[in-house]
């Protein structure tokens, strides 16, 4: 089973940037899709950005498109999320996750529904102050 470990979170002022990293123990069938999710206190977990590891196709939540960029280094088995122009509303615990391309009849790497994602890291905290 793949192990995922996030790093790179921190506290920044609005307008700042961070680069989040996720180290995967292995790439295989269950990592055909990899993504970043976040959960703020009192809110549901939401998809931020995801990628199809085979094709490089990417998906972004409307709230972060143009400010966040997901990328993958297969040789290093690492997933990245460059987060720019941060806003206080981006404050959350950010998780790395992975899934097979098809899961419970859902065949896509779109991260809109976290329930289809089966491997999760423990998260890295991002705090943005105004």
mmCIF file with all atom_site columns, C-alpha atoms in Angstrom, residues 28-37 47-61 70 72 79 97-103 106-114 116-117:
data_model
loop_
_atom_site.group_PDB
_atom_site.id
_atom_site.type_symbol
_atom_site.label_atom_id
_atom_site.label_alt_id
_atom_site.label_comp_id
_atom_site.label_asym_id
_atom_site.label_entity_id
_atom_site.label_seq_id
_atom_site.pdbx_PDB_ins_code
_atom_site.Cartn_x
_atom_site.Cartn_y
_atom_site.Cartn_z
_atom_site.occupancy
_atom_site.B_iso_or_equiv
_atom_site.pdbx_formal_charge
_atom_site.auth_seq_id
_atom_site.auth_comp_id
_atom_site.auth_asym_id
_atom_site.auth_atom_id
_atom_site.pdbx_PDB_model_num
ATOM 1  C CA . UNK A 1 28  ? 1.608   1.805  -9.209  1.00 0.00 ? 28  UNK A CA 1
ATOM 2  C CA . UNK A 1 29  ? -2.006  1.166  -10.139 1.00 0.00 ? 29  UNK A CA 1
ATOM 3  C CA . UNK A 1 30  ? -3.347  2.904  -7.057  1.00 0.00 ? 30  UNK A CA 1
ATOM 4  C CA . UNK A 1 31  ? -1.466  6.098  -7.925  1.00 0.00 ? 31  UNK A CA 1
ATOM 5  C CA . UNK A 1 32  ? -2.848  6.533  -11.432 1.00 0.00 ? 32  UNK A CA 1
ATOM 6  C CA . UNK A 1 33  ? -4.466  9.665  -10.002 1.00 0.00 ? 33  UNK A CA 1
ATOM 7  C CA . UNK A 1 34  ? -2.790  11.926 -7.460  1.00 0.00 ? 34  UNK A CA 1
ATOM 8  C CA . UNK A 1 35  ? -4.169  15.063 -5.953  1.00 0.00 ? 35  UNK A CA 1
ATOM 9  C CA . UNK A 1 36  ? -4.206  17.744 -3.309  1.00 0.00 ? 36  UNK A CA 1
ATOM 10 C CA . UNK A 1 37  ? -7.134  18.331 -1.003  1.00 0.00 ? 37  UNK A CA 1
ATOM 11 C CA . UNK A 1 47  ? -10.403 18.926 -3.855  1.00 0.00 ? 47  UNK A CA 1
ATOM 12 C CA . UNK A 1 48  ? -7.862  21.587 -4.827  1.00 0.00 ? 48  UNK A CA 1
ATOM 13 C CA . UNK A 1 49  ? -5.908  20.121 -7.735  1.00 0.00 ? 49  UNK A CA 1
ATOM 14 C CA . UNK A 1 50  ? -5.299  16.692 -9.192  1.00 0.00 ? 50  UNK A CA 1
ATOM 15 C CA . UNK A 1 51  ? -3.341  15.040 -11.973 1.00 0.00 ? 51  UNK A CA 1
ATOM 16 C CA . UNK A 1 52  ? -3.500  11.910 -14.084 1.00 0.00 ? 52  UNK A CA 1
ATOM 17 C CA . UNK A 1 53  ? -0.018  10.477 -13.650 1.00 0.00 ? 53  UNK A CA 1
ATOM 18 C CA . UNK A 1 54  ? 0.047   8.744  -17.026 1.00 0.00 ? 54  UNK A CA 1
ATOM 19 C CA . UNK A 1 55  ? -1.098  11.622 -19.259 1.00 0.00 ? 55  UNK A CA 1
ATOM 20 C CA . UNK A 1 56  ? -0.335  14.658 -17.110 1.00 0.00 ? 56  UNK A CA 1
ATOM 21 C CA . UNK A 1 57  ? -3.906  15.929 -17.413 1.00 0.00 ? 57  UNK A CA 1
ATOM 22 C CA . UNK A 1 58  ? -4.666  18.328 -14.564 1.00 0.00 ? 58  UNK A CA 1
ATOM 23 C CA . UNK A 1 59  ? -7.810  19.432 -12.772 1.00 0.00 ? 59  UNK A CA 1
ATOM 24 C CA . UNK A 1 60  ? -8.288  22.513 -10.570 1.00 0.00 ? 60  UNK A CA 1
ATOM 25 C CA . UNK A 1 61  ? -10.987 23.821 -8.293  1.00 0.00 ? 61  UNK A CA 1
ATOM 26 C CA . UNK A 1 70  ? 0.151   20.890 -9.538  1.00 0.00 ? 70  UNK A CA 1
ATOM 27 C CA . UNK A 1 72  ? 4.645   15.521 -10.721 1.00 0.00 ? 72  UNK A CA 1
ATOM 28 C CA . UNK A 1 79  ? 3.876   15.407 -6.177  1.00 0.00 ? 79  UNK A CA 1
ATOM 29 C CA . UNK A 1 97  ? -4.074  11.638 -1.925  1.00 0.00 ? 97  UNK A CA 1
ATOM 30 C CA . UNK A 1 98  ? -4.011  8.900  -4.541  1.00 0.00 ? 98  UNK A CA 1
ATOM 31 C CA . UNK A 1 99  ? -6.519  6.590  -6.253  1.00 0.00 ? 99  UNK A CA 1
ATOM 32 C CA . UNK A 1 100 ? -6.782  4.195  -9.161  1.00 0.00 ? 100 UNK A CA 1
ATOM 33 C CA . UNK A 1 101 ? -8.200  5.756  -12.311 1.00 0.00 ? 101 UNK A CA 1
ATOM 34 C CA . UNK A 1 102 ? -11.483 3.854  -11.797 1.00 0.00 ? 102 UNK A CA 1
ATOM 35 C CA . UNK A 1 103 ? -12.946 3.551  -8.301  1.00 0.00 ? 103 UNK A CA 1
ATOM 36 C CA . UNK A 1 106 ? -16.038 6.626  -11.098 1.00 0.00 ? 106 UNK A CA 1
ATOM 37 C CA . UNK A 1 107 ? -13.374 6.747  -13.798 1.00 0.00 ? 107 UNK A CA 1
ATOM 38 C CA . UNK A 1 108 ? -11.578 10.079 -13.598 1.00 0.00 ? 108 UNK A CA 1
ATOM 39 C CA . UNK A 1 109 ? -8.786  11.848 -11.752 1.00 0.00 ? 109 UNK A CA 1
ATOM 40 C CA . UNK A 1 110 ? -11.048 14.835 -11.043 1.00 0.00 ? 110 UNK A CA 1
ATOM 41 C CA . UNK A 1 111 ? -10.777 15.565 -7.331  1.00 0.00 ? 111 UNK A CA 1
ATOM 42 C CA . UNK A 1 112 ? -14.263 17.022 -6.969  1.00 0.00 ? 112 UNK A CA 1
ATOM 43 C CA . UNK A 1 113 ? -15.398 14.127 -4.745  1.00 0.00 ? 113 UNK A CA 1
ATOM 44 C CA . UNK A 1 114 ? -12.872 13.113 -2.068  1.00 0.00 ? 114 UNK A CA 1
ATOM 45 C CA . UNK A 1 116 ? -13.341 8.160  -4.276  1.00 0.00 ? 116 UNK A CA 1
ATOM 46 C CA . UNK A 1 117 ? -9.746  8.696  -3.102  1.00 0.00 ? 117 UNK A CA 1
#
